[in-house]
Short mmCIF file of C-alpha atoms in Angstrom, two decimals:
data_model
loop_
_atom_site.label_atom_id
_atom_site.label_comp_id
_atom_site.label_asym_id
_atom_site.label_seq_id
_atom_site.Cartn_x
_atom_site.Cartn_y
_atom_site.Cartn_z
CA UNK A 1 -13.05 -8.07 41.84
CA UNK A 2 -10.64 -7.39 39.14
CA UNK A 3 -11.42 -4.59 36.71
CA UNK A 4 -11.10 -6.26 33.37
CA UNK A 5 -12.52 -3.24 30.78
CA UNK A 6 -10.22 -1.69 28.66
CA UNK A 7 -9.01 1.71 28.59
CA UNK A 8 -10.65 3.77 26.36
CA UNK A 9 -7.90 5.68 24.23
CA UNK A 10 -9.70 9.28 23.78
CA UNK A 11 -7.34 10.25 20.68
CA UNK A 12 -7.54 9.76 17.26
CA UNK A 13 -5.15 7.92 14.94
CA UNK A 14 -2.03 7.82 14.13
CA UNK A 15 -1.32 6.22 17.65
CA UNK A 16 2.57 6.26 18.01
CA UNK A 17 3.81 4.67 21.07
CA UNK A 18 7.84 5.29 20.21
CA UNK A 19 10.33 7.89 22.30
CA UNK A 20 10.20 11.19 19.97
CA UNK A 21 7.72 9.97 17.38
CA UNK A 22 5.51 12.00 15.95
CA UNK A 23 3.05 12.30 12.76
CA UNK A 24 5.35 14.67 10.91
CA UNK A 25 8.80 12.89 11.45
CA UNK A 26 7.00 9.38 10.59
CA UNK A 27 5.65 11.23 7.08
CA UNK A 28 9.22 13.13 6.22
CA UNK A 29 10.84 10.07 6.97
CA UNK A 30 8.39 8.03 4.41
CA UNK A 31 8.83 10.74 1.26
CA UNK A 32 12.97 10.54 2.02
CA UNK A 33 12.73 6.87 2.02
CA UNK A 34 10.71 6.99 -1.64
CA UNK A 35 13.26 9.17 -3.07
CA UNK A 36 15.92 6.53 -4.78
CA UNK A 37 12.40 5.40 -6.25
CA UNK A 38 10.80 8.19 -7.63
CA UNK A 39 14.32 9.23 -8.64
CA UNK A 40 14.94 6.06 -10.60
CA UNK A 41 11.45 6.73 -11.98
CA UNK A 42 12.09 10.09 -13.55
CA UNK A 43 15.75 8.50 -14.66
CA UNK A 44 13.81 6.11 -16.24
CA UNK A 45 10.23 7.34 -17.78
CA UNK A 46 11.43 10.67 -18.19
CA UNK A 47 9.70 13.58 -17.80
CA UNK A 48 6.12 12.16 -18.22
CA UNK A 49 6.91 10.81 -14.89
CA UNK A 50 7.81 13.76 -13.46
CA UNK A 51 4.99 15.76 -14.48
CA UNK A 52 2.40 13.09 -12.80
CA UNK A 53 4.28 13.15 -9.71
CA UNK A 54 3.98 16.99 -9.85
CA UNK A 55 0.21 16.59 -11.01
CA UNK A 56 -0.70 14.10 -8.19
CA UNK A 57 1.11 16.17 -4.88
CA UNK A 58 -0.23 19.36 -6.26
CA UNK A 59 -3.75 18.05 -6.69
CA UNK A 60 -3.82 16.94 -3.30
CA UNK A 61 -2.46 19.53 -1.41
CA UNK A 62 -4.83 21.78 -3.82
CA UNK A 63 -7.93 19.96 -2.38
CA UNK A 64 -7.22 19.81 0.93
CA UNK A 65 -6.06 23.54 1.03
CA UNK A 66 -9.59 24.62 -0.60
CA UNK A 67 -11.68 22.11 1.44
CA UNK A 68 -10.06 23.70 4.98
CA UNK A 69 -10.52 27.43 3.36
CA UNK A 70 -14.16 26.54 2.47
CA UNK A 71 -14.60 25.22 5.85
CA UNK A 72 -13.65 28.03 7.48
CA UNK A 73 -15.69 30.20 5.72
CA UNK A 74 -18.54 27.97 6.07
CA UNK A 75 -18.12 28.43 10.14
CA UNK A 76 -18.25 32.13 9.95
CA UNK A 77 -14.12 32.70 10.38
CA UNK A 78 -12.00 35.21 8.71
CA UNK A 79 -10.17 34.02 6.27
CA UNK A 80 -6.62 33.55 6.96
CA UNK A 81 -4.03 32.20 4.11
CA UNK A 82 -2.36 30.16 6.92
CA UNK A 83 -4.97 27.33 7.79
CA UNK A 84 -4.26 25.36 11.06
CA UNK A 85 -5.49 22.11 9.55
CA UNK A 86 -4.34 21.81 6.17
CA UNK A 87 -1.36 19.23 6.71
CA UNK A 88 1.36 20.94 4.33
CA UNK A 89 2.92 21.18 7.73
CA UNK A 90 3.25 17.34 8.68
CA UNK A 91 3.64 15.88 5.10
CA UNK A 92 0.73 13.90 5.28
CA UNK A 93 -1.37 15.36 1.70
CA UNK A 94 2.71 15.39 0.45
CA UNK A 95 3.30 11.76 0.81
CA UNK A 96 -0.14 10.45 -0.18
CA UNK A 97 0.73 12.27 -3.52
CA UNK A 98 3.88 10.87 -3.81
CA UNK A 99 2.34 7.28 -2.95
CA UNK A 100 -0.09 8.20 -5.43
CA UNK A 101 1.89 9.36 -8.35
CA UNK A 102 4.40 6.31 -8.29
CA UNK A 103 1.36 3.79 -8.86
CA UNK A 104 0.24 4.99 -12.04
CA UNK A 105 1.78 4.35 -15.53
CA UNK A 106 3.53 6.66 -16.86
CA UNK A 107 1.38 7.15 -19.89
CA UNK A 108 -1.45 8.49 -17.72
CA UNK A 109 -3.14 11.43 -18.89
CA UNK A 110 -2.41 14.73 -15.98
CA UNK A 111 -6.29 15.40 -16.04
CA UNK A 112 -6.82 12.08 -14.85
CA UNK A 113 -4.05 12.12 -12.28
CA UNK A 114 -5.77 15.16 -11.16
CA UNK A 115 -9.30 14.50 -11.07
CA UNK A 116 -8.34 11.24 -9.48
CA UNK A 117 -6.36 12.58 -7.00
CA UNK A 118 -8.66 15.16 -6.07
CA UNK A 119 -11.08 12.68 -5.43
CA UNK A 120 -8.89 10.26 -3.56
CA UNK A 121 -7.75 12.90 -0.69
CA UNK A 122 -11.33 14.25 -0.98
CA UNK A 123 -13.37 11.05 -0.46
CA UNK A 124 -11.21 8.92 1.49
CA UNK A 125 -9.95 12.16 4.14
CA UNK A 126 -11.31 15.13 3.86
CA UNK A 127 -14.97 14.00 4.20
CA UNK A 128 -13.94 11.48 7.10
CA UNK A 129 -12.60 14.75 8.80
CA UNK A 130 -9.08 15.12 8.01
CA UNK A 131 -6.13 13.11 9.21
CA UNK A 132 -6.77 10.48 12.00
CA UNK A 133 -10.41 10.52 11.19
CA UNK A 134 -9.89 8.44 7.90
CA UNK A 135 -10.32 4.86 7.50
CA UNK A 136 -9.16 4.09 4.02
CA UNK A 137 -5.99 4.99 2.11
CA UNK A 138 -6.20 8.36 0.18
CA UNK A 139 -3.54 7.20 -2.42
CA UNK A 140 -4.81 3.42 -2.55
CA UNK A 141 -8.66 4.72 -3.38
CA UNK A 142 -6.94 7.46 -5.89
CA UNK A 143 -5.22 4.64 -7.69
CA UNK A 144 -8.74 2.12 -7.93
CA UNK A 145 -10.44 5.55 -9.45
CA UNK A 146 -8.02 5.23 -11.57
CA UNK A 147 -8.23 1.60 -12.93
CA UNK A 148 -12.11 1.72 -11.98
CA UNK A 149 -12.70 4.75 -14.52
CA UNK A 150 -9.52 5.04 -16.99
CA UNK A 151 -8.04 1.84 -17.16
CA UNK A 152 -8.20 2.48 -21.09
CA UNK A 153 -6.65 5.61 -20.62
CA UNK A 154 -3.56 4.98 -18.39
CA UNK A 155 -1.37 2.69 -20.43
CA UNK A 156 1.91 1.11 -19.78
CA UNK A 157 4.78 2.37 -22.44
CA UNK A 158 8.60 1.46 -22.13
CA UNK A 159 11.16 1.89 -19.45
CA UNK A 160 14.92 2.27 -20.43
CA UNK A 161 16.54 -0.30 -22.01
CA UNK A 162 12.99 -1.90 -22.07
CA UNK A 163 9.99 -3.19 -24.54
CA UNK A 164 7.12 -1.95 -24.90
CA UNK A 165 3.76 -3.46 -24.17
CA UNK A 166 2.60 -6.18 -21.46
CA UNK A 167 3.80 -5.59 -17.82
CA UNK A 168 5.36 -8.67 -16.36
CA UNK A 169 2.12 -9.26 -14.18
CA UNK A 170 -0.27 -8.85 -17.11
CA UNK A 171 1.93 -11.35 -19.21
CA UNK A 172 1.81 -14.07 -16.76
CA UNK A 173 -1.91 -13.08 -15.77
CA UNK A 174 -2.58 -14.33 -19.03
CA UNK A 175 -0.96 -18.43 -18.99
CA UNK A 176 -0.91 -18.06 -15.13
CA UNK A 177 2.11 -20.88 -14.51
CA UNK A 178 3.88 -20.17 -18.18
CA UNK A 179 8.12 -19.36 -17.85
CA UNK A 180 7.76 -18.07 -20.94
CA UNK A 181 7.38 -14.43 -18.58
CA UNK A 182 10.74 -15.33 -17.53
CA UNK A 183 12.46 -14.92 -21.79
CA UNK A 184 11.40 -11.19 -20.92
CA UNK A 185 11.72 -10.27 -17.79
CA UNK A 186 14.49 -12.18 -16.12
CA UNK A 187 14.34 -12.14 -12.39
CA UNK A 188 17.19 -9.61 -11.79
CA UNK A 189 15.53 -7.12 -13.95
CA UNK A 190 12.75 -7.29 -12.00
CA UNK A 191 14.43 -6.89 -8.91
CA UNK A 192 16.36 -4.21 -10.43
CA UNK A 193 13.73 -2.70 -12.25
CA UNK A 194 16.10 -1.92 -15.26
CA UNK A 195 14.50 -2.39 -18.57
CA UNK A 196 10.63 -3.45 -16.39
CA UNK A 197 7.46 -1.81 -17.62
CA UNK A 198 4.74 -0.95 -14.94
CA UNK A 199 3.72 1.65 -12.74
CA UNK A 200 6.69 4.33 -12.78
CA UNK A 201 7.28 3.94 -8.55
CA UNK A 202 6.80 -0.06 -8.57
CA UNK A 203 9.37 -1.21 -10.90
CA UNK A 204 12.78 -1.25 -8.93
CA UNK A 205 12.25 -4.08 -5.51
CA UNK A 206 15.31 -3.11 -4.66
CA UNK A 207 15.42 0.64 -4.30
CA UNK A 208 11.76 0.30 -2.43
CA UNK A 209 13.28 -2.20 -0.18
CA UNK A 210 16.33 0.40 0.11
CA UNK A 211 13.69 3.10 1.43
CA UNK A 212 12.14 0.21 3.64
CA UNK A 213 15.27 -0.54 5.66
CA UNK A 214 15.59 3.23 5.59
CA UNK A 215 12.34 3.49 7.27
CA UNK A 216 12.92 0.35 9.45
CA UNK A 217 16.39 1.87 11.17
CA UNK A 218 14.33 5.28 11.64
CA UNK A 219 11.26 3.16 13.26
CA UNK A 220 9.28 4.93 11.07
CA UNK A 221 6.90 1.87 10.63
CA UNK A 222 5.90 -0.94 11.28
CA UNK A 223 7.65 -4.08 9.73
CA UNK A 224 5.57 -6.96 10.90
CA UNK A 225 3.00 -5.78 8.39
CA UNK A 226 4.80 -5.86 5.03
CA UNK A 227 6.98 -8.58 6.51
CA UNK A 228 3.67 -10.62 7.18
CA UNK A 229 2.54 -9.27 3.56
CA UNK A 230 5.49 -10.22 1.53
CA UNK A 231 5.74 -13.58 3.37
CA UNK A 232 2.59 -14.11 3.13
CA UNK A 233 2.44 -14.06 -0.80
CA UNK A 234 5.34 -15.80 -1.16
CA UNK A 235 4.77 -18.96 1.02
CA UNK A 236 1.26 -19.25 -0.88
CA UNK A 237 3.34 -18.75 -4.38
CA UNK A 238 5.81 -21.26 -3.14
CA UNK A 239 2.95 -23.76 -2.58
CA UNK A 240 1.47 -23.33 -6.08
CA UNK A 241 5.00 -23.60 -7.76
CA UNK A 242 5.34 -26.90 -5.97
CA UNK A 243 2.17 -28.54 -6.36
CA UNK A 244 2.93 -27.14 -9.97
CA UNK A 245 6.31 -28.37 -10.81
CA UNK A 246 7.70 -25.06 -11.32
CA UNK A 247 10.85 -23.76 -9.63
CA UNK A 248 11.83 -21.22 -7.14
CA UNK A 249 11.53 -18.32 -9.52
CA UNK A 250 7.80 -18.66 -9.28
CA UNK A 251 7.58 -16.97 -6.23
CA UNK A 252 10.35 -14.77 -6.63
CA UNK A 253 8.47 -13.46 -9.54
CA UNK A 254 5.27 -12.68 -7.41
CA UNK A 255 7.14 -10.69 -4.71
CA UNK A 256 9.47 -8.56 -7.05
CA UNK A 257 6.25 -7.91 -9.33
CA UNK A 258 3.51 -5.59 -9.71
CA UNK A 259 3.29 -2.61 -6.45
CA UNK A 260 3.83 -5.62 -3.70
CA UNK A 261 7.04 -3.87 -2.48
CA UNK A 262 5.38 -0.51 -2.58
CA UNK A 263 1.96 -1.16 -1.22
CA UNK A 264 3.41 -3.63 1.31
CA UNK A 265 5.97 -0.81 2.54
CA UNK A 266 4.40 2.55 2.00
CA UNK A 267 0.82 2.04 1.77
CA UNK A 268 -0.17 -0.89 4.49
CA UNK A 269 2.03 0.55 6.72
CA UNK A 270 0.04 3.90 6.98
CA UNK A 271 -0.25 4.74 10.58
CA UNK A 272 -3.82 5.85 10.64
CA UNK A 273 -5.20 3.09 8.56
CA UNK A 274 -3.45 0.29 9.91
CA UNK A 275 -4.22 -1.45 13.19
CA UNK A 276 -2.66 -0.58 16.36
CA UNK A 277 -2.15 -3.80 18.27
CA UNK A 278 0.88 -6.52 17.44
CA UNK A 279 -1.57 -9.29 16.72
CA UNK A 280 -3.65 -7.18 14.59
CA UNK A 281 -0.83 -6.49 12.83
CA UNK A 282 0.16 -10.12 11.95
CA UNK A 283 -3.48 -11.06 11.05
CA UNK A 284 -3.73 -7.86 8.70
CA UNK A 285 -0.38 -8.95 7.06
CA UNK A 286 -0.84 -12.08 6.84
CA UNK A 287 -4.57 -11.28 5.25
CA UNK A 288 -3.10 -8.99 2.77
CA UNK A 289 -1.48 -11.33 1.16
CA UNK A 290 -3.98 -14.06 1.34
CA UNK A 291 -6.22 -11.25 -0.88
CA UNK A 292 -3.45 -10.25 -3.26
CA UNK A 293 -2.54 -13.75 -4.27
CA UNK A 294 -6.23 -14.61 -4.97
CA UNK A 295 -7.12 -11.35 -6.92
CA UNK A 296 -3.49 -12.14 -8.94
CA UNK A 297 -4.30 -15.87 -9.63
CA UNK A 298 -8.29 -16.03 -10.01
CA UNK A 299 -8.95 -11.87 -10.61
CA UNK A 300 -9.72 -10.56 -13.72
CA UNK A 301 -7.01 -7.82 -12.54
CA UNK A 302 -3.15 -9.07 -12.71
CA UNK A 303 -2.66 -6.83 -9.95
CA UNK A 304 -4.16 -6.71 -6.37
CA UNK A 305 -2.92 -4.69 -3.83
CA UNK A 306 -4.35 -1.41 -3.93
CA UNK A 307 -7.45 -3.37 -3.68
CA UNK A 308 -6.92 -5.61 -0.59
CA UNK A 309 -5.22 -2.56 0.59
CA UNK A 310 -8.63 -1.42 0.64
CA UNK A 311 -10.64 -4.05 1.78
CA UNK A 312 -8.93 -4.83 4.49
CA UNK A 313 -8.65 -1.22 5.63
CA UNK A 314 -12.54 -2.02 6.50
CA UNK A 315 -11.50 -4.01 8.97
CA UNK A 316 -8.96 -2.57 10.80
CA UNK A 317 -11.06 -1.57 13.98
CA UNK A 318 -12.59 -5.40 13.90
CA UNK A 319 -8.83 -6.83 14.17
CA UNK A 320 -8.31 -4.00 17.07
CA UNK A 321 -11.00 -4.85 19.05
CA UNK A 322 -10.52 -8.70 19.16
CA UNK A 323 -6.79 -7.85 20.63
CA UNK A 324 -8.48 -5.65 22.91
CA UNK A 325 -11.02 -8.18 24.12
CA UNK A 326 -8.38 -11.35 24.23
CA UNK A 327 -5.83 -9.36 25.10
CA UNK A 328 -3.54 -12.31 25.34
CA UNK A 329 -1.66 -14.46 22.28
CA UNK A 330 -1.71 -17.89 23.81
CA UNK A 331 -1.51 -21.22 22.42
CA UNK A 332 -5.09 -22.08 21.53
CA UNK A 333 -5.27 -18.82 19.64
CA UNK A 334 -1.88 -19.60 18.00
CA UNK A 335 -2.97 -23.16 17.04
CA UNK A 336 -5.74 -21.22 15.36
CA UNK A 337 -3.68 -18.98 13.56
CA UNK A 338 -1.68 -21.35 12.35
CA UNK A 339 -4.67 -23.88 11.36
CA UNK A 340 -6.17 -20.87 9.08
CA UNK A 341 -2.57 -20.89 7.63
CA UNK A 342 -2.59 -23.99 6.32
CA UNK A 343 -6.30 -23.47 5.66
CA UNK A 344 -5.69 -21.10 2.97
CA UNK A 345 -2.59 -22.48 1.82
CA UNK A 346 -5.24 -25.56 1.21
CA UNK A 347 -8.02 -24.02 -0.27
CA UNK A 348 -5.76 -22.29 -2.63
CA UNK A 349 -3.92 -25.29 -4.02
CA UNK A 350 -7.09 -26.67 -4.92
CA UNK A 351 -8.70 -23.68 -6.55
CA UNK A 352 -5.04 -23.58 -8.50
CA UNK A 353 -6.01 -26.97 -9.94
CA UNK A 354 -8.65 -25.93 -11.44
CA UNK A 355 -7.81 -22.99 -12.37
CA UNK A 356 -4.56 -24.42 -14.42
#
């Protein structure tokens, strides 16, 4: 009789299966690949946005250096000023404060990065049991504290060359199929990000796709997942600009809005909170989108990625476990696949008809 169980992987997360990969490589190789953006960021909020970079890295590495100290103390060990697990080492508390810092706007206050971002690394690591052991996003929850608590407080100001006031998404949030959005912020500016309001590391598509292809030629990630993610939103925005009589900048306008680029790239992508399997991958793409479009077309929010980030990081072991008991992608299973496809595509045209 044929031994069917599955091997049990005793290891925790990240689980990289590439020649010479390795946690720290995969997190230098994400901060390099966010450089042209937090660069262009700086170049274009100023220093405000340098100082809540600053504020967010700093408050991370903070907590997690204190937490590990207290720890050790707590166990009865001397104290040492080198601790074994605090992850200055392999970039990990470096690039979630990065992540972190380039979602907010840039007219956040620092104590609110801070307290924010101390609580992000805190709640969503540290208390899991440090990296591997975590099953949501440190810089995704650090952002929702943030729009959760002191959405008042962190306001959107001016980029160069730029207005003041509504972020594209926010406009469009408000007369959901208008081109009016368009008289402001063309569709090259927005894949530009010259002269775009929003978060200070979300504005430029172009330079976050630069650091993606970056990370792609490094395999430093894995690209079904924004590919999936990005496709994902755009086929359903495609459908809605058809059924809606609107034209191909509708769902140009979704993908080169808002943090798609830089959740779909940087934070989805996260090694440890992000399934292991190649089908799981696909499905959590592919439902990452699904979420972001509805929370962007029926949400209160104009933004939503952060948040399915989030959600969907809840499932990650349930998407695992079905690759691990089918452990094969055949037809049925693609006919499936496909019919929840069209499915959603479906059920969203018809809420969009209402909701227009």
């Amino acid at each position: 009789m044929t031994n069917t169980m599955p091997k049990i992987i005793r290891k925790t997360s990240p689980y990289l299966r590439r020649p010479n990969a390795n946690a720290p490589r995969m997190m230098r190789d994400v901060t390099i690949a966010l450089l042209p953006a937090t660069f262009f960021a700086i170049y274009s909020f100023g220093l405000p946005a340098l100082w809540i970079i600053l504020t967010s890295i700093v408050s991370m590495l903070v907590t997690e250096y204190v937490f590990y100290q207290i720890q050790d103390l707590l166990q009865g060990e001397s104290f040492k000023v080198i601790n074994k697990q605090f992850s200055l080492y392999n970039f990990s508390a470096v690039t979630s404060g990065l992540i972190y810092g380039l979602t907010l706007p840039d007219q956040t206050p620092l104590w609110v990065v801070a307290l924010s971002g101390v609580l992000g690394i805190l709640l969503a690591k540290l208390l899991f049991g440090g990296m591997g052991q975590n099953i949501f996003n440190p810089a995704a929850v650090a952002r929702v504290l943030v729009v959760v608590n002191f959405a008042t407080l962190a306001t959107y100001q001016t980029n160069i060359d730029g207005v003041a006031g509504a972020t594209a998404l926010s406009m469009n949030n408000a007369d959901l199929f208008s081109a009016d959005v368009l008289n402001h912020y063309p569709i090259m500016d927005l894949f530009t990000g010259i002269g775009i309001p929003g978060s200070i590391g979300e504005t430029s598509a172009l330079l976050l796709l630069l650091g993606g292809g970056y990370l792609a030629v490094r395999t430093s990630f894995e690209i079904r997942i924004p590919l999936m993610y990005i496709g994902t939103v755009f086929v359903l925005a495609l459908a809605v600009a058809i059924q809606q009589g609107l034209g191909l900048w509708y769902p140009l306008y979704h993908i080169f809005s808002g943090g798609l680029m830089l959740g779909a790239i940087y934070m989805a992508t996260d090694p440890i909170t992000s399934p292991i399997t190649k089908p799981a991958r696909v499905y959590y793409g592919f439902a990452l989108g699904v979420i972001t479009f509805i929370i962007r077309i029926f949400g209160a929010l104009p933004e939503g990625v952060v948040f399915s980030i989030l959600i969907m990081n809840m499932f990650v072991t349930s998407f695992d476990y079905y690759k691990v008991t089918h452990p094969r992608f055949n037809r049925k299973r693609s006919l499936i696949f496909i019919a929840i496809i069209i499915l959603s595509i479906v059920v969203t045209l018809v809420g969009v008809s209402y909701a227009g």
